[in-house]
Tab-separated table of C-alpha atoms in Angstrom:
chain	number	residue	atom	x	y	z
A	8	ASN	CA	0.143	0.174	-0.208
A	9	ALA	CA	1.785	2.722	-1.307
A	10	GLY	CA	2.017	5.864	0.255
A	11	VAL	CA	1.641	9.800	-1.050
A	12	MET	CA	3.340	10.174	-3.828
A	13	GLN	CA	4.621	13.133	-4.830
A	14	ASN	CA	6.498	13.726	-8.335
A	15	PRO	CA	9.007	15.273	-9.084
A	16	ARG	CA	11.146	15.360	-6.416
A	17	HIS	CA	13.067	18.265	-7.481
A	18	LEU	CA	11.843	20.228	-10.282
A	19	VAL	CA	14.237	23.246	-11.896
A	20	ARG	CA	12.271	26.133	-13.779
A	21	ARG	CA	13.646	29.187	-15.449
A	22	ARG	CA	11.947	32.414	-14.282
A	23	GLY	CA	8.645	32.670	-16.457
A	24	GLN	CA	7.688	28.830	-17.093
A	25	GLU	CA	5.290	26.774	-15.689
A	26	ALA	CA	5.764	24.285	-12.821
A	27	ARG	CA	3.410	21.440	-12.522
A	28	LEU	CA	3.554	19.285	-9.137
A	29	ARG	CA	1.951	16.518	-9.141
A	30	CYS	CA	0.104	14.450	-5.718
A	31	SER	CA	-1.051	11.022	-5.811
A	32	PRO	CA	-2.856	10.181	-2.355
A	33	MET	CA	-2.775	7.025	-0.223
A	34	LYS	CA	-5.381	4.575	-1.937
A	35	GLY	CA	-8.771	5.227	-0.500
A	36	HIS	CA	-7.848	9.141	0.484
A	37	SER	CA	-9.862	11.370	-1.093
A	38	HIS	CA	-9.028	14.693	0.801
A	39	VAL	CA	-5.798	16.284	-0.634
A	40	TYR	CA	-4.140	19.363	1.188
A	41	TRP	CA	-0.700	21.044	-0.257
A	42	TYR	CA	1.249	23.113	2.031
A	43	ARG	CA	4.571	25.150	1.205
A	44	GLN	CA	7.549	25.664	3.311
A	45	LEU	CA	10.003	28.227	2.063
A	46	PRO	CA	13.820	28.181	3.254
A	47	GLU	CA	14.489	28.132	6.393
A	48	GLU	CA	10.372	28.409	7.545
A	49	GLY	CA	7.786	26.022	8.926
A	50	LEU	CA	4.906	24.755	6.327
A	51	LYS	CA	1.876	26.988	5.177
A	52	PHE	CA	-1.403	25.662	4.406
A	53	MET	CA	-2.275	26.502	0.625
A	54	VAL	CA	-5.281	24.498	-0.261
A	55	TYR	CA	-7.381	21.871	0.751
A	56	LEU	CA	-9.333	19.959	-2.176
A	57	GLN	CA	-11.728	16.759	-2.310
A	58	LYS	CA	-12.449	14.467	-5.515
A	59	GLU	CA	-13.135	17.741	-8.163
A	60	ASN	CA	-13.861	20.441	-5.678
A	61	ILE	CA	-11.658	23.011	-4.126
A	62	ILE	CA	-12.907	23.396	-0.336
A	63	ASP	CA	-10.555	25.767	1.227
A	64	GLU	CA	-8.085	27.633	-0.579
A	65	SER	CA	-7.673	30.517	1.867
A	66	GLY	CA	-3.442	30.187	1.653
A	67	MET	CA	-2.940	30.191	-1.989
A	68	PRO	CA	-1.704	33.120	-3.393
A	69	LYS	CA	-4.179	34.881	-5.956
A	70	GLU	CA	-2.400	35.016	-8.954
A	71	ARG	CA	-0.556	32.314	-11.173
A	72	PHE	CA	-0.915	29.516	-8.748
A	73	SER	CA	-4.052	26.998	-9.114
A	74	ALA	CA	-4.857	23.570	-7.888
A	75	GLU	CA	-7.111	20.550	-9.033
A	76	PHE	CA	-7.857	17.209	-7.860
A	77	PRO	CA	-9.885	15.361	-10.880
A	78	LYS	CA	-12.384	12.460	-10.655
A	79	GLU	CA	-9.341	10.645	-12.107
A	80	GLY	CA	-5.813	10.870	-11.530
A	81	PRO	CA	-3.511	12.772	-9.183
A	82	SER	CA	-3.889	16.203	-7.666
A	83	ILE	CA	-2.113	19.010	-9.507
A	84	LEU	CA	-0.709	22.101	-8.084
A	85	ARG	CA	0.031	24.421	-11.326
A	86	ILE	CA	2.433	27.614	-10.675
A	87	GLN	CA	2.319	30.005	-13.892
A	88	GLN	CA	5.172	32.149	-14.820
A	89	VAL	CA	7.450	31.287	-11.874
A	90	VAL	CA	9.396	33.610	-10.120
A	91	ARG	CA	12.443	33.229	-7.791
A	92	GLY	CA	10.377	33.703	-4.636
A	93	ASP	CA	7.917	30.609	-5.324
A	94	SER	CA	11.297	28.170	-4.778
A	95	ALA	CA	10.297	25.976	-1.876
A	96	ALA	CA	9.231	22.878	-1.040
A	97	TYR	CA	5.708	21.832	-1.730
A	98	PHE	CA	4.354	18.961	0.644
A	99	CYS	CA	1.152	17.292	-0.177
A	100	ALA	CA	-0.807	15.288	2.439
A	101	SER	CA	-4.259	13.226	2.099
A	102	SER	CA	-6.605	11.980	4.187
A	103	LEU	CA	-9.829	9.584	4.558
A	104	GLY	CA	-11.492	12.688	5.865
A	105	THR	CA	-11.983	15.496	8.285
A	106	GLY	CA	-12.032	14.656	11.826
A	107	ASP	CA	-10.367	12.364	13.815
A	108	TYR	CA	-8.219	10.838	11.090
A	109	GLY	CA	-4.451	11.079	10.223
A	110	TYR	CA	-2.680	12.926	7.634
A	111	THR	CA	-0.076	11.207	5.362
A	112	PHE	CA	2.415	13.458	3.614
A	113	GLY	CA	4.395	13.051	0.353
A	114	SER	CA	7.904	13.552	0.340
A	115	GLY	CA	7.789	16.763	-1.239
A	116	THR	CA	8.488	18.172	-4.503
A	117	ARG	CA	11.419	20.966	-4.306
A	118	LEU	CA	10.905	23.603	-6.697
A	119	THR	CA	14.182	25.950	-7.717
A	120	VAL	CA	13.642	28.919	-9.876
A	121	VAL	CA	16.471	29.930	-11.833
B	27	ALA	CA	-7.368	32.949	15.700
B	28	GLN	CA	-5.402	29.979	15.800
B	29	LYS	CA	-1.289	30.064	16.073
B	30	VAL	CA	1.341	27.597	17.141
B	31	THR	CA	4.788	29.211	18.885
B	32	GLN	CA	7.597	27.091	19.128
B	33	ALA	CA	10.009	29.636	20.770
B	34	GLN	CA	13.071	27.547	20.714
B	35	THR	CA	14.850	28.387	17.287
B	36	GLU	CA	17.787	26.303	17.917
B	37	ILE	CA	19.058	23.857	20.498
B	38	SER	CA	22.422	21.980	20.786
B	39	VAL	CA	23.078	19.065	22.955
B	40	VAL	CA	25.561	16.396	23.548
B	41	GLU	CA	24.548	12.912	23.104
B	42	LYS	CA	22.543	11.229	25.803
B	43	GLU	CA	21.463	14.107	27.131
B	44	ASP	CA	17.702	15.242	27.722
B	45	VAL	CA	16.109	17.679	25.462
B	46	THR	CA	12.817	19.130	25.807
B	47	LEU	CA	10.902	21.142	22.668
B	48	ASP	CA	8.656	23.536	23.770
B	49	CYS	CA	5.271	24.044	21.882
B	50	VAL	CA	2.473	26.479	23.045
B	51	TYR	CA	-0.766	26.844	21.001
B	52	GLU	CA	-3.889	29.096	20.765
B	53	THR	CA	-6.971	28.104	19.562
B	54	ARG	CA	-10.843	28.758	20.552
B	55	ASP	CA	-11.813	25.755	19.117
B	56	THR	CA	-12.992	22.802	21.690
B	57	THR	CA	-12.114	20.059	19.554
B	58	TYR	CA	-8.399	20.154	18.060
B	59	TYR	CA	-5.463	17.976	17.409
B	60	LEU	CA	-1.968	18.624	18.184
B	61	PHE	CA	0.690	17.041	16.064
B	62	TRP	CA	4.639	16.580	16.237
B	63	TYR	CA	6.821	15.845	12.750
B	64	LYS	CA	10.242	15.451	12.663
B	65	GLN	CA	11.992	16.835	9.192
B	66	PRO	CA	15.791	15.324	8.848
B	67	PRO	CA	18.313	16.767	6.679
B	68	SER	CA	16.740	14.792	3.684
B	69	GLY	CA	13.871	16.969	4.142
B	70	GLU	CA	10.581	14.655	4.339
B	71	LEU	CA	8.464	14.932	7.279
B	72	VAL	CA	8.156	12.035	9.612
B	73	PHE	CA	4.832	12.032	11.899
B	74	LEU	CA	5.653	11.243	15.712
B	75	ILE	CA	2.114	11.617	16.959
B	76	ARG	CA	-1.087	13.291	17.098
B	77	ARG	CA	-2.943	13.704	20.425
B	78	ASN	CA	-7.078	15.215	20.217
B	79	SER	CA	-7.909	17.941	22.622
B	80	PHE	CA	-10.042	15.428	25.044
B	81	ASP	CA	-7.042	13.121	25.686
B	82	GLU	CA	-4.494	14.730	28.178
B	83	GLN	CA	-2.604	11.714	29.273
B	84	ASN	CA	0.873	11.943	28.708
B	85	GLU	CA	2.282	9.659	26.044
B	86	ILE	CA	5.636	7.580	25.749
B	87	SER	CA	6.993	5.862	22.890
B	88	GLY	CA	10.557	4.696	23.255
B	89	ARG	CA	13.127	7.842	24.197
B	90	TYR	CA	10.281	10.268	23.458
B	91	SER	CA	7.491	11.588	25.438
B	92	TRP	CA	5.059	14.198	25.228
B	93	ASN	CA	3.066	16.313	28.076
B	94	PHE	CA	0.097	17.932	26.779
B	95	GLN	CA	-1.429	20.369	29.338
B	96	LYS	CA	-4.555	22.172	28.322
B	97	SER	CA	-4.444	24.736	31.535
B	98	THR	CA	-0.876	26.239	29.747
B	99	SER	CA	-1.829	25.210	26.165
B	100	SER	CA	1.231	23.471	25.542
B	101	PHE	CA	2.274	20.240	23.972
B	102	ASN	CA	5.913	19.523	24.885
B	103	PHE	CA	8.409	16.901	23.386
B	104	THR	CA	11.168	15.305	25.447
B	105	ILE	CA	13.985	13.285	24.130
B	106	THR	CA	15.656	11.103	26.672
B	107	ALA	CA	19.113	10.152	25.875
B	108	SER	CA	19.586	12.156	22.795
B	109	GLN	CA	21.400	10.198	20.171
B	110	VAL	CA	22.982	11.842	16.800
B	111	VAL	CA	20.360	10.701	14.681
B	112	ASP	CA	17.569	12.377	16.507
B	113	SER	CA	19.179	15.885	14.836
B	114	ALA	CA	16.384	17.377	12.911
B	115	VAL	CA	14.239	20.363	12.866
B	116	TYR	CA	10.931	19.688	14.856
B	117	PHE	CA	7.401	20.967	13.837
B	118	CYS	CA	4.588	21.591	16.229
B	119	ALA	CA	1.220	21.983	14.457
B	120	LEU	CA	-2.418	22.388	15.466
B	121	SER	CA	-5.584	21.175	13.381
B	122	GLU	CA	-9.083	22.577	14.668
B	123	ALA	CA	-11.911	19.957	13.515
B	124	ARG	CA	-14.238	22.961	12.616
B	125	ASN	CA	-11.339	24.287	9.978
B	126	THR	CA	-11.155	21.970	7.758
B	127	ASP	CA	-8.506	20.269	9.688
B	128	LYS	CA	-5.854	22.064	7.910
B	129	LEU	CA	-2.475	22.468	9.901
B	130	ILE	CA	-0.939	25.348	11.535
B	131	PHE	CA	2.559	24.709	11.885
B	132	GLY	CA	5.026	26.512	14.012
B	133	THR	CA	8.338	27.726	12.753
B	134	GLY	CA	10.053	24.646	14.156
B	135	THR	CA	13.141	23.785	16.326
B	136	ARG	CA	16.342	22.710	14.863
B	137	LEU	CA	17.831	20.254	17.142
B	138	GLN	CA	21.302	19.398	17.056
B	139	VAL	CA	23.084	16.511	18.806
B	140	PHE	CA	26.609	16.460	18.749
B	141	PRO	CA	28.488	13.307	19.449
């Protein structure tokens, strides 16, 4: 039973390019969370999705960032026209539901914008 | 508002010393969960413990122990007889049942254990 799979593990993009980060939740998990960790900082919540729905995007930057979790396939965090300040580790977590359920984190994608 | 404070930015100890990492939280919710995660130099997040707000019993797991005190809104983590492999950044986090369960993380405490 594989855990939360994130790919790629490392991603390098030039300024202005697009970055696509993928997250496959644990089998049976329909809740996905994305977090960002800037260098030398803690993790900050970005967005919470259930299948085909964005439930809470209060932590998402208003521009250039979007997320989806389609009926089939992984959740995607998309960053358009990346800038140096987007360089960070992006973590995905999944759970069975809200309430008394545990979280499982992926290993993260480290984005470097050059 | 919800908040997690880890006042200790960095702690250095020598192997076999005991060390306590502090965590203080703020929440208006009566149902919430507290977590500790370890982030070793390799970067992944390792889950250590989850505790719900109705369970104030202290927990011990091997060399690790946790002291949850609602009266002081603290959830401290103690490593007994520290080892070099314990060197990592440790994060305390809070989630509220009424707030979609998103995690609010503290800024982390970097623990360095020297041989």
